[in-house]
């Protein structure tokens, strides 16, 4: 596929391209189902769904936080809270009734966890891409996200490499909301945050637009499907770190110095096929699904690339690395900690939200200093 | 240059990573778990960013 063919295909070629995109997705999913296993194929399909929904409905995490902080536009943030609530209503009863088969995104609140979430919130505003957003943006042709992505993976690997040391600095036991009382507490807290957001909203700003509401429902349905198929919630950064770990080992690197990567479960996953790792499969689907939507759209790839000064690219590399490193310390990104943590009852999801939202204020100020406000 | 270039690069690099990994660690479909974790009777064994190593 050349630049020209993707950017300016004649109108007659568009249906053919769309049939090709659908066929490619079906063939990919079928191939993984047959050659790797049905569960893995379904997770690739779920990942494709995430990518299609996030890119197709122009929904995400970093952008809505920026809109709320800068312009007091609440719609995207309210949609995130709605989506988390929808997932919680299914996930928390399922976790309570099937504790041996399903696990939540439950992690301890700690010093490094809170610091990591703050740094992640700042870094995701610098590059305007969170865990899922960086993958989706790279797949749809954003050059900043494409550059950030490999450093995100390296950062995730390095953060996991040092995770045990960071966690030893001090953390609480894992605290979770469970069962129906836990669900009621989670929904009550989500409603309270939504009320605060509505109170802070600019007069006349749309409260919850239709596109965001649809995205909230679709993302929730896919997240519940992820839990039912994989037995664990939707996550992003583990897979990226695993890709880097595999690359490190392939280049002759030794993981012996890391308590994380030498743990039996980690070693097994480094040696196993990437197509048997759940978060890798949904990560692949996020990139490919976003690519598919951009290729499907009329003029989806036709926009010219914005110009950035050199310091913007340096900032992108640093922010990409920090996104990966900090998200491991924080026990997840906007997906694994905020979205999946809160929706499966983990207190660390709430701590993550507060710390990352505070960090986002800093990141919004840093972005123009880094030269990342595009010169078109 | 348009957005097609980074998008194709992203997809291409992804393809290279998957291809290299398939060559190094071919999957075995006969060892695949049940299609759905829910109702499978076995615990999830996947890696997750919120979990400490097992």
PDB file of C-alpha atoms in Angstrom, chain A residues 24-171:
ATOM      1  CA  UNK A  24      -8.556  -8.983   6.224  1.00  0.00           C
ATOM      2  CA  UNK A  25     -10.011  -8.636   9.718  1.00  0.00           C
ATOM      3  CA  UNK A  26     -12.020 -11.843   9.376  1.00  0.00           C
ATOM      4  CA  UNK A  27      -9.050 -13.781   7.986  1.00  0.00           C
ATOM      5  CA  UNK A  28      -6.770 -12.536  10.786  1.00  0.00           C
ATOM      6  CA  UNK A  29      -9.213 -13.500  13.511  1.00  0.00           C
ATOM      7  CA  UNK A  30      -9.964 -16.876  11.912  1.00  0.00           C
ATOM      8  CA  UNK A  31      -6.251 -17.603  11.473  1.00  0.00           C
ATOM      9  CA  UNK A  32      -5.508 -16.885  15.124  1.00  0.00           C
ATOM     10  CA  UNK A  33      -8.520 -18.969  16.205  1.00  0.00           C
ATOM     11  CA  UNK A  34      -7.349 -21.949  14.146  1.00  0.00           C
ATOM     12  CA  UNK A  35      -3.591 -21.715  14.583  1.00  0.00           C
ATOM     13  CA  UNK A  36      -3.383 -20.454  18.185  1.00  0.00           C
ATOM     14  CA  UNK A  37      -6.736 -21.082  19.849  1.00  0.00           C
ATOM     15  CA  UNK A  38     -10.350 -19.900  19.942  1.00  0.00           C
ATOM     16  CA  UNK A  39      -9.845 -17.730  23.028  1.00  0.00           C
ATOM     17  CA  UNK A  40      -6.939 -15.912  21.423  1.00  0.00           C
ATOM     18  CA  UNK A  41      -8.852 -15.279  18.217  1.00  0.00           C
ATOM     19  CA  UNK A  42     -11.757 -13.848  20.166  1.00  0.00           C
ATOM     20  CA  UNK A  43      -9.431 -11.559  22.090  1.00  0.00           C
ATOM     21  CA  UNK A  44      -7.954 -10.294  18.836  1.00  0.00           C
ATOM     22  CA  UNK A  45     -11.509  -9.617  17.650  1.00  0.00           C
ATOM     23  CA  UNK A  46     -12.276  -7.772  20.898  1.00  0.00           C
ATOM     24  CA  UNK A  47      -9.105  -5.712  20.446  1.00  0.00           C
ATOM     25  CA  UNK A  48     -10.144  -4.875  16.901  1.00  0.00           C
ATOM     26  CA  UNK A  49     -13.483  -3.798  18.332  1.00  0.00           C
ATOM     27  CA  UNK A  50     -11.743  -1.502  20.816  1.00  0.00           C
ATOM     28  CA  UNK A  51      -9.663   0.049  18.037  1.00  0.00           C
ATOM     29  CA  UNK A  52     -12.650   0.486  15.744  1.00  0.00           C
ATOM     30  CA  UNK A  53     -14.788   1.976  18.524  1.00  0.00           C
ATOM     31  CA  UNK A  54     -12.144   4.351  19.870  1.00  0.00           C
ATOM     32  CA  UNK A  55     -11.050   5.612  16.442  1.00  0.00           C
ATOM     33  CA  UNK A  56     -14.466   5.383  14.776  1.00  0.00           C
ATOM     34  CA  UNK A  57     -16.257   7.260  17.554  1.00  0.00           C
ATOM     35  CA  UNK A  58     -13.260   9.522  18.240  1.00  0.00           C
ATOM     36  CA  UNK A  59     -13.319   8.577  21.885  1.00  0.00           C
ATOM     37  CA  UNK A  60     -10.426   8.375  24.293  1.00  0.00           C
ATOM     38  CA  UNK A  61      -9.073   9.379  27.669  1.00  0.00           C
ATOM     39  CA  UNK A  62      -6.427  12.085  27.270  1.00  0.00           C
ATOM     40  CA  UNK A  63      -8.553  14.325  25.031  1.00  0.00           C
ATOM     41  CA  UNK A  64     -11.639  14.402  27.270  1.00  0.00           C
ATOM     42  CA  UNK A  65      -9.484  15.179  30.334  1.00  0.00           C
ATOM     43  CA  UNK A  66      -7.883  18.039  28.406  1.00  0.00           C
ATOM     44  CA  UNK A  67     -11.330  19.281  27.315  1.00  0.00           C
ATOM     45  CA  UNK A  68     -12.547  19.249  30.897  1.00  0.00           C
ATOM     46  CA  UNK A  69      -9.474  20.955  32.336  1.00  0.00           C
ATOM     47  CA  UNK A  70      -9.048  23.601  29.641  1.00  0.00           C
ATOM     48  CA  UNK A  71     -12.603  24.280  28.472  1.00  0.00           C
ATOM     49  CA  UNK A  72     -14.800  22.726  31.173  1.00  0.00           C
ATOM     50  CA  UNK A  73     -16.396  20.420  28.583  1.00  0.00           C
ATOM     51  CA  UNK A  74     -17.632  17.432  30.585  1.00  0.00           C
ATOM     52  CA  UNK A  75     -19.010  15.110  27.903  1.00  0.00           C
ATOM     53  CA  UNK A  76     -16.000  12.857  27.335  1.00  0.00           C
ATOM     54  CA  UNK A  77     -15.154  12.508  31.021  1.00  0.00           C
ATOM     55  CA  UNK A  78     -18.788  11.760  31.879  1.00  0.00           C
ATOM     56  CA  UNK A  79     -18.808   9.104  29.159  1.00  0.00           C
ATOM     57  CA  UNK A  80     -15.743   7.504  30.732  1.00  0.00           C
ATOM     58  CA  UNK A  81     -17.485   7.406  34.119  1.00  0.00           C
ATOM     59  CA  UNK A  82     -20.631   6.001  32.502  1.00  0.00           C
ATOM     60  CA  UNK A  83     -18.659   3.296  30.737  1.00  0.00           C
ATOM     61  CA  UNK A  84     -16.868   2.331  33.953  1.00  0.00           C
ATOM     62  CA  UNK A  85     -20.231   2.139  35.754  1.00  0.00           C
ATOM     63  CA  UNK A  86     -21.684  -0.100  33.040  1.00  0.00           C
ATOM     64  CA  UNK A  87     -18.722  -2.455  33.278  1.00  0.00           C
ATOM     65  CA  UNK A  88     -18.855  -2.481  37.083  1.00  0.00           C
ATOM     66  CA  UNK A  89     -22.518  -3.528  37.038  1.00  0.00           C
ATOM     67  CA  UNK A  90     -21.558  -6.684  35.132  1.00  0.00           C
ATOM     68  CA  UNK A  91     -17.998  -7.297  36.283  1.00  0.00           C
ATOM     69  CA  UNK A  92     -18.370  -7.038  40.038  1.00  0.00           C
ATOM     70  CA  UNK A  93     -21.205  -9.594  40.312  1.00  0.00           C
ATOM     71  CA  UNK A  94     -19.308 -11.893  37.924  1.00  0.00           C
ATOM     72  CA  UNK A  95     -16.123 -11.602  39.992  1.00  0.00           C
ATOM     73  CA  UNK A  96     -18.088 -12.378  43.137  1.00  0.00           C
ATOM     74  CA  UNK A  97     -19.774 -15.431  41.639  1.00  0.00           C
ATOM     75  CA  UNK A  98     -16.745 -16.841  39.757  1.00  0.00           C
ATOM     76  CA  UNK A  99     -13.700 -16.064  41.929  1.00  0.00           C
ATOM     77  CA  UNK A 100     -11.762 -19.080  40.660  1.00  0.00           C
ATOM     78  CA  UNK A 101     -12.155 -18.206  36.996  1.00  0.00           C
ATOM     79  CA  UNK A 102     -12.134 -14.419  36.823  1.00  0.00           C
ATOM     80  CA  UNK A 103      -9.791 -11.888  38.380  1.00  0.00           C
ATOM     81  CA  UNK A 104     -10.076  -8.131  38.692  1.00  0.00           C
ATOM     82  CA  UNK A 105      -7.545  -5.359  38.100  1.00  0.00           C
ATOM     83  CA  UNK A 106      -6.773  -5.212  41.764  1.00  0.00           C
ATOM     84  CA  UNK A 107      -3.517  -3.777  43.061  1.00  0.00           C
ATOM     85  CA  UNK A 108      -2.172  -2.037  46.156  1.00  0.00           C
ATOM     86  CA  UNK A 109      -2.178   1.712  46.706  1.00  0.00           C
ATOM     87  CA  UNK A 110       1.366   2.846  47.426  1.00  0.00           C
ATOM     88  CA  UNK A 111       3.852   5.693  47.164  1.00  0.00           C
ATOM     89  CA  UNK A 112       5.292   4.598  43.827  1.00  0.00           C
ATOM     90  CA  UNK A 113       1.819   3.777  42.564  1.00  0.00           C
ATOM     91  CA  UNK A 114       0.566   7.300  43.251  1.00  0.00           C
ATOM     92  CA  UNK A 115       3.726   8.924  41.910  1.00  0.00           C
ATOM     93  CA  UNK A 116       3.569   6.756  38.808  1.00  0.00           C
ATOM     94  CA  UNK A 117      -0.031   7.726  38.145  1.00  0.00           C
ATOM     95  CA  UNK A 118       0.845  11.430  38.495  1.00  0.00           C
ATOM     96  CA  UNK A 119       3.702  11.113  35.991  1.00  0.00           C
ATOM     97  CA  UNK A 120       1.509   9.095  33.618  1.00  0.00           C
ATOM     98  CA  UNK A 121      -1.207  11.763  33.759  1.00  0.00           C
ATOM     99  CA  UNK A 122       1.351  14.437  32.888  1.00  0.00           C
ATOM    100  CA  UNK A 123       3.042  12.427  30.116  1.00  0.00           C
ATOM    101  CA  UNK A 124      -0.236  11.470  28.479  1.00  0.00           C
ATOM    102  CA  UNK A 125      -1.128  15.148  28.131  1.00  0.00           C
ATOM    103  CA  UNK A 126       2.284  15.977  26.667  1.00  0.00           C
ATOM    104  CA  UNK A 127       1.805  13.548  23.771  1.00  0.00           C
ATOM    105  CA  UNK A 128      -2.014  13.588  23.956  1.00  0.00           C
ATOM    106  CA  UNK A 129      -2.142   9.835  24.064  1.00  0.00           C
ATOM    107  CA  UNK A 130      -2.799   7.478  26.940  1.00  0.00           C
ATOM    108  CA  UNK A 131      -2.250   3.708  26.969  1.00  0.00           C
ATOM    109  CA  UNK A 132      -4.963   2.876  24.482  1.00  0.00           C
ATOM    110  CA  UNK A 133      -4.733   6.276  22.791  1.00  0.00           C
ATOM    111  CA  UNK A 134      -1.085   5.900  21.815  1.00  0.00           C
ATOM    112  CA  UNK A 135      -1.867   2.602  20.078  1.00  0.00           C
ATOM    113  CA  UNK A 136      -4.984   3.933  18.371  1.00  0.00           C
ATOM    114  CA  UNK A 137      -3.273   7.133  17.271  1.00  0.00           C
ATOM    115  CA  UNK A 138      -0.266   5.265  15.902  1.00  0.00           C
ATOM    116  CA  UNK A 139      -2.573   2.979  13.918  1.00  0.00           C
ATOM    117  CA  UNK A 140      -4.444   5.914  12.432  1.00  0.00           C
ATOM    118  CA  UNK A 141      -1.298   7.726  11.319  1.00  0.00           C
ATOM    119  CA  UNK A 142      -0.296  10.089  14.123  1.00  0.00           C
ATOM    120  CA  UNK A 143       3.510  10.428  13.889  1.00  0.00           C
ATOM    121  CA  UNK A 144       3.905  11.565  17.513  1.00  0.00           C
ATOM    122  CA  UNK A 145       2.222   8.414  18.786  1.00  0.00           C
ATOM    123  CA  UNK A 146       4.172   6.255  16.349  1.00  0.00           C
ATOM    124  CA  UNK A 147       7.441   7.580  17.798  1.00  0.00           C
ATOM    125  CA  UNK A 148       6.181   7.378  21.394  1.00  0.00           C
ATOM    126  CA  UNK A 149       5.035   3.761  21.047  1.00  0.00           C
ATOM    127  CA  UNK A 150       8.401   1.911  21.021  1.00  0.00           C
ATOM    128  CA  UNK A 151       9.644   4.006  23.931  1.00  0.00           C
ATOM    129  CA  UNK A 152       6.358   3.298  25.727  1.00  0.00           C
ATOM    130  CA  UNK A 153       7.126  -0.416  25.323  1.00  0.00           C
ATOM    131  CA  UNK A 154      10.734  -0.011  26.514  1.00  0.00           C
ATOM    132  CA  UNK A 155       9.524   2.052  29.481  1.00  0.00           C
ATOM    133  CA  UNK A 156       6.939  -0.582  30.369  1.00  0.00           C
ATOM    134  CA  UNK A 157       9.634  -3.264  30.293  1.00  0.00           C
ATOM    135  CA  UNK A 158      11.995  -1.162  32.432  1.00  0.00           C
ATOM    136  CA  UNK A 159       9.250  -0.221  34.898  1.00  0.00           C
ATOM    137  CA  UNK A 160       8.345  -3.869  35.364  1.00  0.00           C
ATOM    138  CA  UNK A 161      12.055  -4.693  35.703  1.00  0.00           C
ATOM    139  CA  UNK A 162      12.254  -2.382  38.750  1.00  0.00           C
ATOM    140  CA  UNK A 163       8.686  -2.835  39.980  1.00  0.00           C
ATOM    141  CA  UNK A 164       9.451  -4.898  43.067  1.00  0.00           C
ATOM    142  CA  UNK A 165      11.960  -2.313  44.322  1.00  0.00           C
ATOM    143  CA  UNK A 166       9.516   0.530  43.791  1.00  0.00           C
ATOM    144  CA  UNK A 167       6.719  -1.366  45.511  1.00  0.00           C
ATOM    145  CA  UNK A 168       8.969  -1.992  48.522  1.00  0.00           C
ATOM    146  CA  UNK A 169       9.063   1.759  49.192  1.00  0.00           C
ATOM    147  CA  UNK A 170       5.710   1.419  50.850  1.00  0.00           C
ATOM    148  CA  UNK A 171       2.248   0.254  49.935  1.00  0.00           C
TER     149      UNK A 171
END
